Short mmCIF file of C-alpha atoms in Angstrom, two decimals:
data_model
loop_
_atom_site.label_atom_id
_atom_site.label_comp_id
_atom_site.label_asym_id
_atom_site.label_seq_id
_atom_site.Cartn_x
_atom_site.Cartn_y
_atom_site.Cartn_z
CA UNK A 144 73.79 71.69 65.79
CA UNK A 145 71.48 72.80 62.83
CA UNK A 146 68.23 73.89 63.81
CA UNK A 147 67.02 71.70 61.44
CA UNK A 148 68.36 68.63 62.72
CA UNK A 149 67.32 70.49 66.11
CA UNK A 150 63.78 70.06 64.76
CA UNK A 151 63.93 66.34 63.43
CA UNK A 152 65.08 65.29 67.07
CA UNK A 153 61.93 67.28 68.57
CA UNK A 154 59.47 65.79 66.21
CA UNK A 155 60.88 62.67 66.71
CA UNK A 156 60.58 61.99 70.34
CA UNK A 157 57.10 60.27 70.82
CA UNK A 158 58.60 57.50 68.89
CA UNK A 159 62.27 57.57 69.49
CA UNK A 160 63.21 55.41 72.47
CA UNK A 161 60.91 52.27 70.16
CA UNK A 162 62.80 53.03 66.81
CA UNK A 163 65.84 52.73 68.65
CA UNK A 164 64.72 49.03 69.81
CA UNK A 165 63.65 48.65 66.50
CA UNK A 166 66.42 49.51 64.51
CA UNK A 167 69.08 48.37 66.75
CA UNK A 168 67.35 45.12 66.86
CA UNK A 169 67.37 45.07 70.98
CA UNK A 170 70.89 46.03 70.83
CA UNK A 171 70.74 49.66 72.22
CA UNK A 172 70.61 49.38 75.72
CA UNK A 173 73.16 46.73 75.71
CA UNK A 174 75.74 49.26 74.02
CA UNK A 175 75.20 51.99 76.30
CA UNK A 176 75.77 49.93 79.44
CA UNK A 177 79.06 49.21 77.41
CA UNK A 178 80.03 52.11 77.23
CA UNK A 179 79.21 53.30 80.50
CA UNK A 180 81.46 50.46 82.21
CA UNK A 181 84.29 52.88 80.95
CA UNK A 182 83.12 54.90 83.69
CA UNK A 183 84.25 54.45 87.21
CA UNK A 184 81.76 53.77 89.33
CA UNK A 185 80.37 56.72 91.78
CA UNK A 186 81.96 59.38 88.98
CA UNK A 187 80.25 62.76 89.16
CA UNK A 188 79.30 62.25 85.25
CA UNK A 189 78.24 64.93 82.11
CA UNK A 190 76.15 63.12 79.74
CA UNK A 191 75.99 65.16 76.65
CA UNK A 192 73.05 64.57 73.98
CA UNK A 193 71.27 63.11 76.85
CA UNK A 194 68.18 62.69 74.68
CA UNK A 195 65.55 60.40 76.43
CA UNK A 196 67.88 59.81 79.29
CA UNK A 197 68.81 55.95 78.12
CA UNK A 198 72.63 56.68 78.47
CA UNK A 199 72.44 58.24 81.92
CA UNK A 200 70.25 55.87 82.88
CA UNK A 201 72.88 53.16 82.08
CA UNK A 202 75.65 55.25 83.85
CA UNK A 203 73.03 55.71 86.90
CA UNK A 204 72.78 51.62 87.72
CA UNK A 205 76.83 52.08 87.29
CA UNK A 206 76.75 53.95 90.74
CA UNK A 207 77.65 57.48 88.52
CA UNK A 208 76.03 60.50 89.96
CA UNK A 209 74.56 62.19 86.51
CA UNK A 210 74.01 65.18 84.71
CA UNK A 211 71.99 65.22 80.96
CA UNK A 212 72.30 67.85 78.59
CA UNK A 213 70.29 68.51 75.17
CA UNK A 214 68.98 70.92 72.84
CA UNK A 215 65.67 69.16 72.91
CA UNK A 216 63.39 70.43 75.73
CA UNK A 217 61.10 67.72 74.20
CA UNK A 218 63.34 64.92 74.81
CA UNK A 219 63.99 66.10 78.04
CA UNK A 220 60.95 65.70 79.34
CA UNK A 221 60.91 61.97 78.00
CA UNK A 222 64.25 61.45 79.94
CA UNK A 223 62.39 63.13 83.02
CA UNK A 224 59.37 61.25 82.83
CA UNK A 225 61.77 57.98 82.67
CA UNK A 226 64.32 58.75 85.61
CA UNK A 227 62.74 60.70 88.11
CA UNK A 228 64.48 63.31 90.16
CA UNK A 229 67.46 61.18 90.36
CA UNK A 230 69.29 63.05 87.75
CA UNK A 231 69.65 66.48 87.06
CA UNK A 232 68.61 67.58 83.56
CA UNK A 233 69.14 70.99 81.46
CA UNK A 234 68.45 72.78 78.27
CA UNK A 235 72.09 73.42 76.98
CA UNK A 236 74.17 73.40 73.73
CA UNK A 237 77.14 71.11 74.01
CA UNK A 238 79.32 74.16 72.58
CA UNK A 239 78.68 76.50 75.50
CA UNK A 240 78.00 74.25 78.42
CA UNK A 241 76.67 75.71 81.68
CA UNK A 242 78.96 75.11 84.07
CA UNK A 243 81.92 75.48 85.99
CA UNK A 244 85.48 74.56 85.08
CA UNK A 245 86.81 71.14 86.63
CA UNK A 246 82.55 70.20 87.23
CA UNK A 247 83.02 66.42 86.50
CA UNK A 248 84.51 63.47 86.52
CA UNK A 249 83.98 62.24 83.53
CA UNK A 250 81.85 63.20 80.51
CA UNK A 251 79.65 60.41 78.11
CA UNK A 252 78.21 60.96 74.31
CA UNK A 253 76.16 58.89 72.82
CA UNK A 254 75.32 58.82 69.10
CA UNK A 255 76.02 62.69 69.43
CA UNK A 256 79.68 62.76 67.95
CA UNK A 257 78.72 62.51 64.08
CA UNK A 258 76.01 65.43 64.35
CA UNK A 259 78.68 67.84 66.04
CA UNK A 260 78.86 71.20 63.63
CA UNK A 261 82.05 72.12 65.64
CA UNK A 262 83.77 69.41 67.25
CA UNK A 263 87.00 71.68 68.02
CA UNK A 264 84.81 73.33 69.97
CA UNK A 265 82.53 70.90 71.68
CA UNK A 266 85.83 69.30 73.13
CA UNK A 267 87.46 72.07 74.07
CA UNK A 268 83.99 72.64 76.64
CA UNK A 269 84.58 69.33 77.25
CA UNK A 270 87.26 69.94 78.28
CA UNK A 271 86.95 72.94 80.25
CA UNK A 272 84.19 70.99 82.53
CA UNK A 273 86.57 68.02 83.48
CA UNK A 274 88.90 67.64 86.02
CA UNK A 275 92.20 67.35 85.38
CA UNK A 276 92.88 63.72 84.03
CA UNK A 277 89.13 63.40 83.36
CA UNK A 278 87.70 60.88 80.95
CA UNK A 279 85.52 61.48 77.86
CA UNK A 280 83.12 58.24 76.70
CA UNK A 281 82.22 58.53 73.36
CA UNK A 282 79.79 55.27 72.48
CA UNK A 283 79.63 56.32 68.45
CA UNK A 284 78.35 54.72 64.66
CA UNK A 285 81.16 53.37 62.45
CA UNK A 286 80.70 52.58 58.89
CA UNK A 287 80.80 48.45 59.29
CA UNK A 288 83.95 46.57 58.78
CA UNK A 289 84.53 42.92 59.11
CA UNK A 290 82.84 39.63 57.74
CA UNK A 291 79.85 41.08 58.47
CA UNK A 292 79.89 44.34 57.20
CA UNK A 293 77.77 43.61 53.89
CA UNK A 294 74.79 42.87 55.77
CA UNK A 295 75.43 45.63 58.39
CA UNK A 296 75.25 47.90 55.70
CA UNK A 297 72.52 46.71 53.92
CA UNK A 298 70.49 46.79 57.30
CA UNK A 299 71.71 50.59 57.86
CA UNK A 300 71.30 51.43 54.08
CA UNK A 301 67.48 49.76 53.46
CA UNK A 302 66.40 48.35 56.92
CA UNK A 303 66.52 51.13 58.82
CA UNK A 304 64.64 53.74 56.66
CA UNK A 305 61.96 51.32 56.16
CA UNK A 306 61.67 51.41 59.76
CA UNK A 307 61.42 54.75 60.41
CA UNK A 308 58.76 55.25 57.19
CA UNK A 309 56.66 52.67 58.90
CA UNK A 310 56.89 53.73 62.23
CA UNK A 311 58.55 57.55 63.09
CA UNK A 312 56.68 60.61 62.40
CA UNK A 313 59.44 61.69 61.19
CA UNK A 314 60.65 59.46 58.57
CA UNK A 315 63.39 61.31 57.03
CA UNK A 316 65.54 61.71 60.40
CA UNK A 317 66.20 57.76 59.84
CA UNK A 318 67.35 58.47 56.21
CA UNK A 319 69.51 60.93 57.95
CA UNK A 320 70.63 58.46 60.26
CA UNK A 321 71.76 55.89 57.49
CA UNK A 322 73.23 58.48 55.94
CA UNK A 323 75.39 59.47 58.60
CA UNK A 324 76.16 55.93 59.89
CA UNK A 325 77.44 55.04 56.37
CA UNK A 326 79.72 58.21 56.08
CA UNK A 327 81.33 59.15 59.46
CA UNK A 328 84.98 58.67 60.19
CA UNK A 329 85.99 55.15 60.58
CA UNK A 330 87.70 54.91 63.94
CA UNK A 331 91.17 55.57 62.73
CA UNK A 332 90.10 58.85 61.16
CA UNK A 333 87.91 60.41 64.42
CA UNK A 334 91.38 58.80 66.83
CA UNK A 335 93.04 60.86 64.60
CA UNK A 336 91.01 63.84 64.46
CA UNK A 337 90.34 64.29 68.24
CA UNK A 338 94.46 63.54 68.96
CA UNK A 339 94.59 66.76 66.12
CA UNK A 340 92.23 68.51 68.92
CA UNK A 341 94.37 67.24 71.72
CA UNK A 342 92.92 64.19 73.19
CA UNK A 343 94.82 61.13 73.85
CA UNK A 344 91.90 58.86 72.49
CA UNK A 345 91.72 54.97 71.98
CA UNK A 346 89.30 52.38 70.58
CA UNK A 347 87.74 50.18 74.26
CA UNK A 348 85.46 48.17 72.11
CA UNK A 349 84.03 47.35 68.66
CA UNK A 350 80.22 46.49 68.84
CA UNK A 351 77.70 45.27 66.26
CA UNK A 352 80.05 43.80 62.69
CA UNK A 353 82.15 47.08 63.69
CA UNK A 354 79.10 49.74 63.13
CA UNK A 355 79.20 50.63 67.10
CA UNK A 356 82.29 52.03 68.63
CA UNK A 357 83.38 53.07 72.50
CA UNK A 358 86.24 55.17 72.51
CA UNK A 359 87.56 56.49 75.33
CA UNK A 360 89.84 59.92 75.67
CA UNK A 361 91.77 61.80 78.42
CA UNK A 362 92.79 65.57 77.33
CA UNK A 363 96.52 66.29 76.53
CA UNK A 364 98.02 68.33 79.94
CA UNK A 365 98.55 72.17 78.37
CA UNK A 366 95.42 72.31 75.78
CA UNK A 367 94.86 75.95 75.27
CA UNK A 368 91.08 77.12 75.73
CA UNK A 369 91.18 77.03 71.58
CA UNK A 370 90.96 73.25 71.95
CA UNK A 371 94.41 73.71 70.11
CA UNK A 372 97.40 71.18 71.73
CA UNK A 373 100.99 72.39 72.87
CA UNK A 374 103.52 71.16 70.31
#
């Protein structure tokens, strides 16, 4: 990921976990735990973009024995602070990930997908670390869709700066956010880009007018270490 966007996510942790309440109006928690019934339960589980640990916290009171991953040593330390030695955390890139072939059971990413620089090459690590018939969780923004979509958007398009002017020392990483909310794949597109990557990926629940997505993938048998699949 950019080192700038690197450096918006660092500033931003001292206020992150309440802009998250904020701007998800309560809704946060409730769409990682979610996603992390996609899971089976006592899974030996990668949770990439960790952040400040909310996702593998969810996939901890599933019974999941968890690893977090991030790029922010900053956010880290919030996600230590919050779950105790119960999880093991690292500094890592989600590119070059620091460990073993066939490590876990399953992998989770939260609101990490859309920031991805090289997504050919963040799943094919993905899918070097999974076992065989693994799962990948990807809990994910979605420009809105549905009879609710107008005021989905307007919420993501004028609430949710405001929010993070008032409130984030960082005010411009929630411009980024509605900026990337609003222009990400819809779900056809990113089912259709990760089955071009060679993932057999499907749609396991819309969330919030359509704007939150769980998909859930399982890597095609044969994918070369390119992340290319066997035709």
């Amino acid at each position: 990921m950019a080192a700038s966007v690197r450096g918006m996510f660092e500033a931003a942790t001292p206020a992150y976990d309440r802009l998250n309440r904020l701007t998800s109006l309560g809704m946060d928690c409730r769409w990682r735990r979610r996603a992390a019934r996609e899971v089976p339960p006592g899974s030996r589980v990668l949770d990439i973009g960790t952040g400040t640990g909310e996702m593998a916290r969810a996939l901890r009171e599933r019974g999941c024995r968890v690893v977090g991953v991030d790029f922010s040593p900053s956010m880290l330390l919030s996600a230590r602070r919050k779950l105790g030695s119960g999880v093991g955390l690292a500094v890592a890139d989600a590119s070059h990930l620091p460990f073993l072939p066939a490590s876990f059971d399953s992998v989770a990413m939260s609101f990490v997908f859309r920031n991805l620089e090289d997504p050919g090459r963040v799943l094919a690590e993905i899918g070097r670390v999974l076992r065989p018939w693994g799962s990948l969780v990807v809990l994910e923004f979605a420009p809105p869709s549905g009879p609710l979509a107008l005021l989905a958007r307007a919420w993501i398009r004028l609430g949710v700066p405001l929010l993070g002017r008032l409130f984030s020392p960082v005010p411009g990483a929630y411009r980024y956010l509605s900026e990337t909310v609003l222009t990400f794949f819809p779900p056809r597109k990113l089912l259709e880009l990760m089955g071009n990557l060679g993932w057999r990926a499907r749609v396991a629940g819309r969330l919030a007018a359509g704007s939150v997505v769980v998909y859930v993938a399982t890597r095609i048998p044969g994918l070369r270490e390119d992340g290319v699949a066997p035709r």
